[in-house]
PDB file of C-alpha atoms in Angstrom:
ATOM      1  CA  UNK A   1       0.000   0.000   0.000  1.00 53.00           C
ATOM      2  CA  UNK A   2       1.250   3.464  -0.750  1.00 73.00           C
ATOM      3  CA  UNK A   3       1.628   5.834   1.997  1.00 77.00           C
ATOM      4  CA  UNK A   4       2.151   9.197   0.307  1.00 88.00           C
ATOM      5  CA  UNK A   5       4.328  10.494   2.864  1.00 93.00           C
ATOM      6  CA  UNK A   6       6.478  13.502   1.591  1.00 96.00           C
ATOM      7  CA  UNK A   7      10.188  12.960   2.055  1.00 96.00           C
ATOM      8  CA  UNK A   8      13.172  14.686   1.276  1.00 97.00           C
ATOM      9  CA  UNK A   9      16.136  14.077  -0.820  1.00 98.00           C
ATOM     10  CA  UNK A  10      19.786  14.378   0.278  1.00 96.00           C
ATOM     11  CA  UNK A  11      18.829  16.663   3.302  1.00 94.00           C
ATOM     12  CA  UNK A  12      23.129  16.878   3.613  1.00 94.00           C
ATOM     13  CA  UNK A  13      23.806  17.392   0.747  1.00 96.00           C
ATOM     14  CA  UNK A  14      23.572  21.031  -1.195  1.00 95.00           C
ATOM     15  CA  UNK A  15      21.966  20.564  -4.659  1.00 97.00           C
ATOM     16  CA  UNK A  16      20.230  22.647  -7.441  1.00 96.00           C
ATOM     17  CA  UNK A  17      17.590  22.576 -10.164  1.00 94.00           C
ATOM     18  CA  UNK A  18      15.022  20.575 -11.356  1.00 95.00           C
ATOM     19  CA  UNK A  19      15.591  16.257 -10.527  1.00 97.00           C
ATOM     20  CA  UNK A  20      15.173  13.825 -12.414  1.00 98.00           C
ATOM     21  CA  UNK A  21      13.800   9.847 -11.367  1.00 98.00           C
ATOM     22  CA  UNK A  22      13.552   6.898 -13.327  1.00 97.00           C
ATOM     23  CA  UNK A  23      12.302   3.191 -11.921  1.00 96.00           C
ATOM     24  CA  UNK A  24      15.512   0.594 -12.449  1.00 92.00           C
ATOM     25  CA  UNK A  25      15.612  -2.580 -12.382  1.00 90.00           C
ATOM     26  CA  UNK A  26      17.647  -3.184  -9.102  1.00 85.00           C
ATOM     27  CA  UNK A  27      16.382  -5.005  -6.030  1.00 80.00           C
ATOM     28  CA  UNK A  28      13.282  -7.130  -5.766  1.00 73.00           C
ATOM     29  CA  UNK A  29      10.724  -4.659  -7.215  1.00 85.00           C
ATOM     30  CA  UNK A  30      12.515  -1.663  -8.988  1.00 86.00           C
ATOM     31  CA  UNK A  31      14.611   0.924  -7.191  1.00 94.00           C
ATOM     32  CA  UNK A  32      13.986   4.140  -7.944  1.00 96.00           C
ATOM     33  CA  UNK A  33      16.815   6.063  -9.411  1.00 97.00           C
ATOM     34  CA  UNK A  34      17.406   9.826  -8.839  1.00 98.00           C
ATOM     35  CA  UNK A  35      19.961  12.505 -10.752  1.00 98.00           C
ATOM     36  CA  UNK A  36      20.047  16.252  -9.865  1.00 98.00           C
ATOM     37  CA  UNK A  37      23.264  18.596 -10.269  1.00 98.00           C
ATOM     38  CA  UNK A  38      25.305  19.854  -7.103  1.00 98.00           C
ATOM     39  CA  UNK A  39      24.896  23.331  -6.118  1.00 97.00           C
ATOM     40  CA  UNK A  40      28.774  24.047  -7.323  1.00 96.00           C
ATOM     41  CA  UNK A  41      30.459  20.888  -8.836  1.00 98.00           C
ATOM     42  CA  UNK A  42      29.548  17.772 -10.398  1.00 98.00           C
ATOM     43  CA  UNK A  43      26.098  15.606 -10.332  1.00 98.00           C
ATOM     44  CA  UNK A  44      24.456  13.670  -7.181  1.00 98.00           C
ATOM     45  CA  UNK A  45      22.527  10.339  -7.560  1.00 98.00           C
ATOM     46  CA  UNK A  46      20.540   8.953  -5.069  1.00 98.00           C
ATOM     47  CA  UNK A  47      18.356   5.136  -4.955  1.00 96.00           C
ATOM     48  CA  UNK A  48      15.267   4.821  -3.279  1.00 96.00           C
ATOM     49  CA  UNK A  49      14.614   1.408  -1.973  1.00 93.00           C
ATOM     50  CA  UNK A  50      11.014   0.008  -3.174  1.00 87.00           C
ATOM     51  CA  UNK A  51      10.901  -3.083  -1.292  1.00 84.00           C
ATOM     52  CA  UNK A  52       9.358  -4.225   1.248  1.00 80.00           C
ATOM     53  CA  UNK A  53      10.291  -5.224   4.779  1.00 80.00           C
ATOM     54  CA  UNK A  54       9.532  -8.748   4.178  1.00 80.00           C
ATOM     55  CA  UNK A  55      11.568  -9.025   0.218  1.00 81.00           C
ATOM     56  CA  UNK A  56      14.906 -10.487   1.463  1.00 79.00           C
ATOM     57  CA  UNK A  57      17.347  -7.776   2.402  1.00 75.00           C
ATOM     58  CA  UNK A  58      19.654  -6.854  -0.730  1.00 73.00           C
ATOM     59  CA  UNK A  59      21.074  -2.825   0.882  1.00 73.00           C
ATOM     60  CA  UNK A  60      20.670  -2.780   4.570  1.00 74.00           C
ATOM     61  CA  UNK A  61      22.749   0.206   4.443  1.00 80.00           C
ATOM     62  CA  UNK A  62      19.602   1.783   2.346  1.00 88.00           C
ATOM     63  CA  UNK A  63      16.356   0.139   4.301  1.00 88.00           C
ATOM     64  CA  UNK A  64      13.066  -0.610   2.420  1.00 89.00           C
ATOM     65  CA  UNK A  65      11.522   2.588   2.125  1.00 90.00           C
ATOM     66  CA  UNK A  66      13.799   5.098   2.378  1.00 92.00           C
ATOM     67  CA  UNK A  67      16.102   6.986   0.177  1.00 96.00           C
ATOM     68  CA  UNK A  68      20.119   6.585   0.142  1.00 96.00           C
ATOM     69  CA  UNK A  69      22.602   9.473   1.180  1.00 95.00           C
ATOM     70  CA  UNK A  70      23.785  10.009  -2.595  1.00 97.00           C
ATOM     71  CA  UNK A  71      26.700   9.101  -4.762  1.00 97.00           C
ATOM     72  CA  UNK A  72      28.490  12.212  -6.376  1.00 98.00           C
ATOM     73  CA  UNK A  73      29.877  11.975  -9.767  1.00 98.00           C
ATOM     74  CA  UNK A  74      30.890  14.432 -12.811  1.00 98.00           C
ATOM     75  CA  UNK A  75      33.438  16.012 -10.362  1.00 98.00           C
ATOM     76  CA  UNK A  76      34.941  18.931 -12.229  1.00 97.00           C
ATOM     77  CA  UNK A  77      32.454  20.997 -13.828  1.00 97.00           C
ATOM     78  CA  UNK A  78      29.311  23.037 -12.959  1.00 98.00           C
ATOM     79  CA  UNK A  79      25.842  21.512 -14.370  1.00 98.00           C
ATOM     80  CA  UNK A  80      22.408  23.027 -14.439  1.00 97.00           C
ATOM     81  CA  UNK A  81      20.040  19.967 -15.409  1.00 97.00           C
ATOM     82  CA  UNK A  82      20.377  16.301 -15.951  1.00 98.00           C
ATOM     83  CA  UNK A  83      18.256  13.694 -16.857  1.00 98.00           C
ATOM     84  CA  UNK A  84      18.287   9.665 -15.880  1.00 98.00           C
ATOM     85  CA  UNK A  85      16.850   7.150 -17.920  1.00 98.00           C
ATOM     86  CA  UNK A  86      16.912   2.863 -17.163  1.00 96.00           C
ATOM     87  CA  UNK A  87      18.074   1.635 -20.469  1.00 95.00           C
ATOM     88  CA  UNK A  88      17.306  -1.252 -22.184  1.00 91.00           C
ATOM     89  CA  UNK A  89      20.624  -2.293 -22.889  1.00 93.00           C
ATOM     90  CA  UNK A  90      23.676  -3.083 -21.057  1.00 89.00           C
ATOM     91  CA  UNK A  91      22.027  -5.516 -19.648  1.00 87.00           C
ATOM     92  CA  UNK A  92      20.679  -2.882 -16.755  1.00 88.00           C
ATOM     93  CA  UNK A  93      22.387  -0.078 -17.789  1.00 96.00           C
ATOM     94  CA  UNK A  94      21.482   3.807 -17.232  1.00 97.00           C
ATOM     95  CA  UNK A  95      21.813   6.414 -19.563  1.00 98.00           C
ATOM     96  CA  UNK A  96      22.408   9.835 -18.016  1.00 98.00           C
ATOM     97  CA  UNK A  97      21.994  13.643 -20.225  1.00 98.00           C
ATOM     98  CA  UNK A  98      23.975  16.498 -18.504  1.00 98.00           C
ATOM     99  CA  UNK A  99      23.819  19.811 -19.228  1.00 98.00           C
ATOM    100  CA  UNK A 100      26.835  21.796 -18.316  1.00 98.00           C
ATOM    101  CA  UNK A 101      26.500  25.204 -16.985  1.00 97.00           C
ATOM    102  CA  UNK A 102      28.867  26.597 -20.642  1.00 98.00           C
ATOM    103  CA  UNK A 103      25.688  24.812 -22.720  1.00 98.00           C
ATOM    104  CA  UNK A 104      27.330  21.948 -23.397  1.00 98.00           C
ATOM    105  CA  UNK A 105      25.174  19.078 -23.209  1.00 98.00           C
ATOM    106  CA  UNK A 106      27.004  15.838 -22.339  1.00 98.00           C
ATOM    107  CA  UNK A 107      25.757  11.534 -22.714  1.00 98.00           C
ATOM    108  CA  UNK A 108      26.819   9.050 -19.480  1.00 98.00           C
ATOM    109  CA  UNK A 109      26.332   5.600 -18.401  1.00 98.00           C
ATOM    110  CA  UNK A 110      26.137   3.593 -16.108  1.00 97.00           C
ATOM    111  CA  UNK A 111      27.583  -0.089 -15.935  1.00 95.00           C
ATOM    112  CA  UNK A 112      27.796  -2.585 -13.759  1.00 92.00           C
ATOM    113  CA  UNK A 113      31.720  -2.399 -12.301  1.00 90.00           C
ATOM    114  CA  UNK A 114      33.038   0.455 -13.646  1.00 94.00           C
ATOM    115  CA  UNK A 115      29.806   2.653 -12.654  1.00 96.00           C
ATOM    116  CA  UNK A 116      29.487   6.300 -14.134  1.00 98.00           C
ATOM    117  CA  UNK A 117      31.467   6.915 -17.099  1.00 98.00           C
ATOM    118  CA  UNK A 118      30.757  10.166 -19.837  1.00 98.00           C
ATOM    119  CA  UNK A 119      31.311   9.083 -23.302  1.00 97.00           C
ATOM    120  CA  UNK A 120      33.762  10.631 -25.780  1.00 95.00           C
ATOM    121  CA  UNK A 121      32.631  14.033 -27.294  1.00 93.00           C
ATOM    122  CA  UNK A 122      29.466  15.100 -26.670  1.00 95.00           C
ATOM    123  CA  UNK A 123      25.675  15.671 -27.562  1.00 97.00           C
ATOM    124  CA  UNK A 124      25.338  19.348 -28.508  1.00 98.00           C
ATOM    125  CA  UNK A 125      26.268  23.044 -27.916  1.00 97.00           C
ATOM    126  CA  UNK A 126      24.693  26.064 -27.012  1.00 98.00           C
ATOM    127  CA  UNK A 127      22.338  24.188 -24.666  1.00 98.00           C
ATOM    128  CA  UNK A 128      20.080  25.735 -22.788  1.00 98.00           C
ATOM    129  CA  UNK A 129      17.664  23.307 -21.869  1.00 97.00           C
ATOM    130  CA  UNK A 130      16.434  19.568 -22.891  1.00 97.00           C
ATOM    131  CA  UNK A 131      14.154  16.629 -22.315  1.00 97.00           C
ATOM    132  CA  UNK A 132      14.930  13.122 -22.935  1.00 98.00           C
ATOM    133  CA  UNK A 133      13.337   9.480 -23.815  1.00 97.00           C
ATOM    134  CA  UNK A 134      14.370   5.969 -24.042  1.00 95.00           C
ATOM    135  CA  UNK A 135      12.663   3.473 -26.048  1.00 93.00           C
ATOM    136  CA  UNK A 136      14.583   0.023 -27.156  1.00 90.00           C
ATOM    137  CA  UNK A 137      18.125   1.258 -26.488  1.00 91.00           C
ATOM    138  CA  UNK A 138      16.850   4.172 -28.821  1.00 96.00           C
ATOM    139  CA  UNK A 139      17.945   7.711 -26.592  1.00 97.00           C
ATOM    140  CA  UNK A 140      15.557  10.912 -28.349  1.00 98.00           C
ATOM    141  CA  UNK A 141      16.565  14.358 -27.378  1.00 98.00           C
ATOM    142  CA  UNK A 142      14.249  17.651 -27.785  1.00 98.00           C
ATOM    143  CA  UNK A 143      16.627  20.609 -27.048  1.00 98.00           C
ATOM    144  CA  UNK A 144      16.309  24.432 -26.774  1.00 98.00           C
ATOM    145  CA  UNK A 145      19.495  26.482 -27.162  1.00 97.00           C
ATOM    146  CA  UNK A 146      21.280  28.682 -29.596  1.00 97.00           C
ATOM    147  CA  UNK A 147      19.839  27.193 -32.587  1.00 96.00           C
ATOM    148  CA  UNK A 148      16.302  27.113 -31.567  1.00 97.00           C
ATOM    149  CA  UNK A 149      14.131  23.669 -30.976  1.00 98.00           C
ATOM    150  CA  UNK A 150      16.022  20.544 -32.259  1.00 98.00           C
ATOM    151  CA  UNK A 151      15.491  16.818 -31.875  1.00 98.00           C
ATOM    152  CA  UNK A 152      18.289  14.436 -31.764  1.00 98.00           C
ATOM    153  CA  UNK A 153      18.178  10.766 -31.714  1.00 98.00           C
ATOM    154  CA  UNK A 154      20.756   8.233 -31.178  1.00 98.00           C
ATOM    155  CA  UNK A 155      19.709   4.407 -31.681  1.00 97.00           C
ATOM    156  CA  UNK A 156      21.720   1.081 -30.451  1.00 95.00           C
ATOM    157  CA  UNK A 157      23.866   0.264 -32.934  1.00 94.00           C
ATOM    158  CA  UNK A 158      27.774   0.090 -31.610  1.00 94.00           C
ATOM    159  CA  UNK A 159      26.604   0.664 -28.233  1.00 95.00           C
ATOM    160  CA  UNK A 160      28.097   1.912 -26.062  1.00 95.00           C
ATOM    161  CA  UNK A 161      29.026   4.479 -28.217  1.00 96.00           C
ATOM    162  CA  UNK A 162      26.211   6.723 -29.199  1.00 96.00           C
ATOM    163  CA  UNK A 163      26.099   8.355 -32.791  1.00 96.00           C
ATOM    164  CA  UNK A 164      23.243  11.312 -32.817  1.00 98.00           C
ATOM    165  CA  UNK A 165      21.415  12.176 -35.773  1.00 97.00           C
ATOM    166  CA  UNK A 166      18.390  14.462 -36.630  1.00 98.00           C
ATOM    167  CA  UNK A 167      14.977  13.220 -35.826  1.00 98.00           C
ATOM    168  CA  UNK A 168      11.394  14.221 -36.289  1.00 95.00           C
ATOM    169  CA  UNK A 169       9.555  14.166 -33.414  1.00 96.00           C
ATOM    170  CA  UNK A 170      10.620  14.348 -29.383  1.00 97.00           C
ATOM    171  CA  UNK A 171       9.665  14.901 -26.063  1.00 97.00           C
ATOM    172  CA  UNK A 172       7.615  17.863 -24.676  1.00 94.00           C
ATOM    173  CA  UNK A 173      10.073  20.356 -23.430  1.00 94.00           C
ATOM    174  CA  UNK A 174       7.476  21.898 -20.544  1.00 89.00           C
ATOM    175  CA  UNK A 175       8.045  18.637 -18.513  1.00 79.00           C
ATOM    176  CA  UNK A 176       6.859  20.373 -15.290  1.00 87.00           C
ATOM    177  CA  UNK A 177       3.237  21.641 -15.735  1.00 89.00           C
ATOM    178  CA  UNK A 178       1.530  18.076 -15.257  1.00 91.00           C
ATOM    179  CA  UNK A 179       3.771  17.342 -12.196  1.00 95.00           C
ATOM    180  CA  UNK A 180       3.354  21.372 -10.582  1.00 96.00           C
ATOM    181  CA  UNK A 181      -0.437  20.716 -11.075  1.00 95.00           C
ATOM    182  CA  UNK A 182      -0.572  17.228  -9.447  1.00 95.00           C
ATOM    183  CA  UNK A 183       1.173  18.158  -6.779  1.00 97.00           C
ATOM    184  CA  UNK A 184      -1.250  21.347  -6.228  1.00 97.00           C
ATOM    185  CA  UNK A 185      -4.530  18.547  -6.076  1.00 95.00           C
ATOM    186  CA  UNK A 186      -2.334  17.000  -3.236  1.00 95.00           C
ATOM    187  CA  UNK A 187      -1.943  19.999  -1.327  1.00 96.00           C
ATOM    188  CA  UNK A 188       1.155  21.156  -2.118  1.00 97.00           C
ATOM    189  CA  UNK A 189       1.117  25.327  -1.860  1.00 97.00           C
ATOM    190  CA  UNK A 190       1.622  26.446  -5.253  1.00 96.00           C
ATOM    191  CA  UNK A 191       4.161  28.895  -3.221  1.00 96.00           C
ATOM    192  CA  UNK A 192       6.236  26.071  -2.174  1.00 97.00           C
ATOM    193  CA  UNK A 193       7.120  24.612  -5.425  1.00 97.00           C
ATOM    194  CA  UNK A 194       9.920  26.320  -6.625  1.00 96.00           C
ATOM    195  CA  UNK A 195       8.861  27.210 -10.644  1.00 95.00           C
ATOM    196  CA  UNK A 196      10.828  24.896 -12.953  1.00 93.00           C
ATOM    197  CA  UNK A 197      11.695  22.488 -10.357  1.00 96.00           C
ATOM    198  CA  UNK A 198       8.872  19.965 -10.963  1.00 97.00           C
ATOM    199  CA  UNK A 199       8.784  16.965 -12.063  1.00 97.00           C
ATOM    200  CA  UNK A 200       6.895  13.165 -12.775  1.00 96.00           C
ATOM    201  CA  UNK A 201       7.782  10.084 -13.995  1.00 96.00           C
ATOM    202  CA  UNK A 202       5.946   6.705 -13.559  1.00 95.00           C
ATOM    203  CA  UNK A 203       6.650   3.481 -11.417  1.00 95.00           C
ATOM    204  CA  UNK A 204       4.745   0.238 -10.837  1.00 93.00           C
ATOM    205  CA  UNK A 205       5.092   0.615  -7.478  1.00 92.00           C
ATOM    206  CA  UNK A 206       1.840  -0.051  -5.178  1.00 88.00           C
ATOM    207  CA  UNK A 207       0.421  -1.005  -8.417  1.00 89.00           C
ATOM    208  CA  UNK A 208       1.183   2.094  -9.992  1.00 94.00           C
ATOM    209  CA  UNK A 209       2.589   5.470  -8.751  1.00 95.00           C
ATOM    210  CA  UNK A 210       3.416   8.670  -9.992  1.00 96.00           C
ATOM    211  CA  UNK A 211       6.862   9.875  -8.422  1.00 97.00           C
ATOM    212  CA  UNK A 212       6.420  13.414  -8.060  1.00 98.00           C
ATOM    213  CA  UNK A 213      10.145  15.931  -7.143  1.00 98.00           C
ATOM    214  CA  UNK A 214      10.187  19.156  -6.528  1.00 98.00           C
ATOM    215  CA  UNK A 215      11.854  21.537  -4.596  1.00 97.00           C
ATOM    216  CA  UNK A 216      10.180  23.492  -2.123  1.00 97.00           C
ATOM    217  CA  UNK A 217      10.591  27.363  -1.109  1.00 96.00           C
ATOM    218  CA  UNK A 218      13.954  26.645   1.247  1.00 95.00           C
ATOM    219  CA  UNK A 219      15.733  24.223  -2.022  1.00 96.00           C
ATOM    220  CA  UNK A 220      15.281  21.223  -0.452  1.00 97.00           C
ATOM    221  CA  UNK A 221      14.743  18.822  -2.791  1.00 98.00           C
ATOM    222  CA  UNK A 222      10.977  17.064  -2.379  1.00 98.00           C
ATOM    223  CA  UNK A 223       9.924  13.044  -3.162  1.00 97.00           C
ATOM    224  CA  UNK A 224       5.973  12.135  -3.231  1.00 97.00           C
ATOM    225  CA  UNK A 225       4.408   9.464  -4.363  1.00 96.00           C
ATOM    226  CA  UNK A 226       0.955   9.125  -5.211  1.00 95.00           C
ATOM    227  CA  UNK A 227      -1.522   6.691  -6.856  1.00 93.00           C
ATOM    228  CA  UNK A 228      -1.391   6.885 -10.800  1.00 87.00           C
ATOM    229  CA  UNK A 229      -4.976   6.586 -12.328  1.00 77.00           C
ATOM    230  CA  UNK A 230      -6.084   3.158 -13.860  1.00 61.00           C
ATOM    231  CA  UNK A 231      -7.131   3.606 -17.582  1.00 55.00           C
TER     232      UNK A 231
END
Protein backbone atom coordinates (compact mmCIF):
# COMPACT_ATOMS: atom_id res chain seq x y z
CA UNK A 1 0.00 0.00 0.00
CA UNK A 2 1.25 3.46 -0.75
CA UNK A 3 1.63 5.83 2.00
CA UNK A 4 2.15 9.20 0.31
CA UNK A 5 4.33 10.49 2.86
CA UNK A 6 6.48 13.50 1.59
CA UNK A 7 10.19 12.96 2.05
CA UNK A 8 13.17 14.69 1.28
CA UNK A 9 16.14 14.08 -0.82
CA UNK A 10 19.79 14.38 0.28
CA UNK A 11 18.83 16.66 3.30
CA UNK A 12 23.13 16.88 3.61
CA UNK A 13 23.81 17.39 0.75
CA UNK A 14 23.57 21.03 -1.20
CA UNK A 15 21.97 20.56 -4.66
CA UNK A 16 20.23 22.65 -7.44
CA UNK A 17 17.59 22.58 -10.16
CA UNK A 18 15.02 20.58 -11.36
CA UNK A 19 15.59 16.26 -10.53
CA UNK A 20 15.17 13.83 -12.41
CA UNK A 21 13.80 9.85 -11.37
CA UNK A 22 13.55 6.90 -13.33
CA UNK A 23 12.30 3.19 -11.92
CA UNK A 24 15.51 0.59 -12.45
CA UNK A 25 15.61 -2.58 -12.38
CA UNK A 26 17.65 -3.18 -9.10
CA UNK A 27 16.38 -5.00 -6.03
CA UNK A 28 13.28 -7.13 -5.77
CA UNK A 29 10.72 -4.66 -7.22
CA UNK A 30 12.52 -1.66 -8.99
CA UNK A 31 14.61 0.92 -7.19
CA UNK A 32 13.99 4.14 -7.94
CA UNK A 33 16.81 6.06 -9.41
CA UNK A 34 17.41 9.83 -8.84
CA UNK A 35 19.96 12.51 -10.75
CA UNK A 36 20.05 16.25 -9.86
CA UNK A 37 23.26 18.60 -10.27
CA UNK A 38 25.30 19.85 -7.10
CA UNK A 39 24.90 23.33 -6.12
CA UNK A 40 28.77 24.05 -7.32
CA UNK A 41 30.46 20.89 -8.84
CA UNK A 42 29.55 17.77 -10.40
CA UNK A 43 26.10 15.61 -10.33
CA UNK A 44 24.46 13.67 -7.18
CA UNK A 45 22.53 10.34 -7.56
CA UNK A 46 20.54 8.95 -5.07
CA UNK A 47 18.36 5.14 -4.96
CA UNK A 48 15.27 4.82 -3.28
CA UNK A 49 14.61 1.41 -1.97
CA UNK A 50 11.01 0.01 -3.17
CA UNK A 51 10.90 -3.08 -1.29
CA UNK A 52 9.36 -4.23 1.25
CA UNK A 53 10.29 -5.22 4.78
CA UNK A 54 9.53 -8.75 4.18
CA UNK A 55 11.57 -9.02 0.22
CA UNK A 56 14.91 -10.49 1.46
CA UNK A 57 17.35 -7.78 2.40
CA UNK A 58 19.65 -6.85 -0.73
CA UNK A 59 21.07 -2.83 0.88
CA UNK A 60 20.67 -2.78 4.57
CA UNK A 61 22.75 0.21 4.44
CA UNK A 62 19.60 1.78 2.35
CA UNK A 63 16.36 0.14 4.30
CA UNK A 64 13.07 -0.61 2.42
CA UNK A 65 11.52 2.59 2.12
CA UNK A 66 13.80 5.10 2.38
CA UNK A 67 16.10 6.99 0.18
CA UNK A 68 20.12 6.58 0.14
CA UNK A 69 22.60 9.47 1.18
CA UNK A 70 23.78 10.01 -2.60
CA UNK A 71 26.70 9.10 -4.76
CA UNK A 72 28.49 12.21 -6.38
CA UNK A 73 29.88 11.97 -9.77
CA UNK A 74 30.89 14.43 -12.81
CA UNK A 75 33.44 16.01 -10.36
CA UNK A 76 34.94 18.93 -12.23
CA UNK A 77 32.45 21.00 -13.83
CA UNK A 78 29.31 23.04 -12.96
CA UNK A 79 25.84 21.51 -14.37
CA UNK A 80 22.41 23.03 -14.44
CA UNK A 81 20.04 19.97 -15.41
CA UNK A 82 20.38 16.30 -15.95
CA UNK A 83 18.26 13.69 -16.86
CA UNK A 84 18.29 9.66 -15.88
CA UNK A 85 16.85 7.15 -17.92
CA UNK A 86 16.91 2.86 -17.16
CA UNK A 87 18.07 1.64 -20.47
CA UNK A 88 17.31 -1.25 -22.18
CA UNK A 89 20.62 -2.29 -22.89
CA UNK A 90 23.68 -3.08 -21.06
CA UNK A 91 22.03 -5.52 -19.65
CA UNK A 92 20.68 -2.88 -16.76
CA UNK A 93 22.39 -0.08 -17.79
CA UNK A 94 21.48 3.81 -17.23
CA UNK A 95 21.81 6.41 -19.56
CA UNK A 96 22.41 9.83 -18.02
CA UNK A 97 21.99 13.64 -20.23
CA UNK A 98 23.97 16.50 -18.50
CA UNK A 99 23.82 19.81 -19.23
CA UNK A 100 26.83 21.80 -18.32
CA UNK A 101 26.50 25.20 -16.99
CA UNK A 102 28.87 26.60 -20.64
CA UNK A 103 25.69 24.81 -22.72
CA UNK A 104 27.33 21.95 -23.40
CA UNK A 105 25.17 19.08 -23.21
CA UNK A 106 27.00 15.84 -22.34
CA UNK A 107 25.76 11.53 -22.71
CA UNK A 108 26.82 9.05 -19.48
CA UNK A 109 26.33 5.60 -18.40
CA UNK A 110 26.14 3.59 -16.11
CA UNK A 111 27.58 -0.09 -15.93
CA UNK A 112 27.80 -2.59 -13.76
CA UNK A 113 31.72 -2.40 -12.30
CA UNK A 114 33.04 0.45 -13.65
CA UNK A 115 29.81 2.65 -12.65
CA UNK A 116 29.49 6.30 -14.13
CA UNK A 117 31.47 6.91 -17.10
CA UNK A 118 30.76 10.17 -19.84
CA UNK A 119 31.31 9.08 -23.30
CA UNK A 120 33.76 10.63 -25.78
CA UNK A 121 32.63 14.03 -27.29
CA UNK A 122 29.47 15.10 -26.67
CA UNK A 123 25.68 15.67 -27.56
CA UNK A 124 25.34 19.35 -28.51
CA UNK A 125 26.27 23.04 -27.92
CA UNK A 126 24.69 26.06 -27.01
CA UNK A 127 22.34 24.19 -24.67
CA UNK A 128 20.08 25.73 -22.79
CA UNK A 129 17.66 23.31 -21.87
CA UNK A 130 16.43 19.57 -22.89
CA UNK A 131 14.15 16.63 -22.32
CA UNK A 132 14.93 13.12 -22.93
CA UNK A 133 13.34 9.48 -23.82
CA UNK A 134 14.37 5.97 -24.04
CA UNK A 135 12.66 3.47 -26.05
CA UNK A 136 14.58 0.02 -27.16
CA UNK A 137 18.12 1.26 -26.49
CA UNK A 138 16.85 4.17 -28.82
CA UNK A 139 17.95 7.71 -26.59
CA UNK A 140 15.56 10.91 -28.35
CA UNK A 141 16.56 14.36 -27.38
CA UNK A 142 14.25 17.65 -27.79
CA UNK A 143 16.63 20.61 -27.05
CA UNK A 144 16.31 24.43 -26.77
CA UNK A 145 19.50 26.48 -27.16
CA UNK A 146 21.28 28.68 -29.60
CA UNK A 147 19.84 27.19 -32.59
CA UNK A 148 16.30 27.11 -31.57
CA UNK A 149 14.13 23.67 -30.98
CA UNK A 150 16.02 20.54 -32.26
CA UNK A 151 15.49 16.82 -31.87
CA UNK A 152 18.29 14.44 -31.76
CA UNK A 153 18.18 10.77 -31.71
CA UNK A 154 20.76 8.23 -31.18
CA UNK A 155 19.71 4.41 -31.68
CA UNK A 156 21.72 1.08 -30.45
CA UNK A 157 23.87 0.26 -32.93
CA UNK A 158 27.77 0.09 -31.61
CA UNK A 159 26.60 0.66 -28.23
CA UNK A 160 28.10 1.91 -26.06
CA UNK A 161 29.03 4.48 -28.22
CA UNK A 162 26.21 6.72 -29.20
CA UNK A 163 26.10 8.35 -32.79
CA UNK A 164 23.24 11.31 -32.82
CA UNK A 165 21.41 12.18 -35.77
CA UNK A 166 18.39 14.46 -36.63
CA UNK A 167 14.98 13.22 -35.83
CA UNK A 168 11.39 14.22 -36.29
CA UNK A 169 9.56 14.17 -33.41
CA UNK A 170 10.62 14.35 -29.38
CA UNK A 171 9.66 14.90 -26.06
CA UNK A 172 7.62 17.86 -24.68
CA UNK A 173 10.07 20.36 -23.43
CA UNK A 174 7.48 21.90 -20.54
CA UNK A 175 8.04 18.64 -18.51
CA UNK A 176 6.86 20.37 -15.29
CA UNK A 177 3.24 21.64 -15.73
CA UNK A 178 1.53 18.08 -15.26
CA UNK A 179 3.77 17.34 -12.20
CA UNK A 180 3.35 21.37 -10.58
CA UNK A 181 -0.44 20.72 -11.08
CA UNK A 182 -0.57 17.23 -9.45
CA UNK A 183 1.17 18.16 -6.78
CA UNK A 184 -1.25 21.35 -6.23
CA UNK A 185 -4.53 18.55 -6.08
CA UNK A 186 -2.33 17.00 -3.24
CA UNK A 187 -1.94 20.00 -1.33
CA UNK A 188 1.16 21.16 -2.12
CA UNK A 189 1.12 25.33 -1.86
CA UNK A 190 1.62 26.45 -5.25
CA UNK A 191 4.16 28.90 -3.22
CA UNK A 192 6.24 26.07 -2.17
CA UNK A 193 7.12 24.61 -5.43
CA UNK A 194 9.92 26.32 -6.63
CA UNK A 195 8.86 27.21 -10.64
CA UNK A 196 10.83 24.90 -12.95
CA UNK A 197 11.69 22.49 -10.36
CA UNK A 198 8.87 19.97 -10.96
CA UNK A 199 8.78 16.96 -12.06
CA UNK A 200 6.90 13.17 -12.78
CA UNK A 201 7.78 10.08 -14.00
CA UNK A 202 5.95 6.70 -13.56
CA UNK A 203 6.65 3.48 -11.42
CA UNK A 204 4.75 0.24 -10.84
CA UNK A 205 5.09 0.62 -7.48
CA UNK A 206 1.84 -0.05 -5.18
CA UNK A 207 0.42 -1.01 -8.42
CA UNK A 208 1.18 2.09 -9.99
CA UNK A 209 2.59 5.47 -8.75
CA UNK A 210 3.42 8.67 -9.99
CA UNK A 211 6.86 9.88 -8.42
CA UNK A 212 6.42 13.41 -8.06
CA UNK A 213 10.14 15.93 -7.14
CA UNK A 214 10.19 19.16 -6.53
CA UNK A 215 11.85 21.54 -4.60
CA UNK A 216 10.18 23.49 -2.12
CA UNK A 217 10.59 27.36 -1.11
CA UNK A 218 13.95 26.64 1.25
CA UNK A 219 15.73 24.22 -2.02
CA UNK A 220 15.28 21.22 -0.45
CA UNK A 221 14.74 18.82 -2.79
CA UNK A 222 10.98 17.06 -2.38
CA UNK A 223 9.92 13.04 -3.16
CA UNK A 224 5.97 12.14 -3.23
CA UNK A 225 4.41 9.46 -4.36
CA UNK A 226 0.96 9.12 -5.21
CA UNK A 227 -1.52 6.69 -6.86
CA UNK A 228 -1.39 6.89 -10.80
CA UNK A 229 -4.98 6.59 -12.33
CA UNK A 230 -6.08 3.16 -13.86
CA UNK A 231 -7.13 3.61 -17.58
Amino acid sequence: MLSETITTVGRERSTTGPASLAQGVYGARGNLELVTCDARDGLWVFWFNSDLATDPLETPEVPPGTWSAGLAFARGAGYRQAQILQSTLGPDHLEVLALRADGVLESWYWSPGPGFQCRAGHVADGVERFEAVHAAGRLTVTMDGEEGVRVIASGSEGYPDRVWTAADNGPDLDAGTQAAALLVAKGVSEGDIVPGSARASRSDRAGGTIELTWRDREGALRHLGVGAPVH
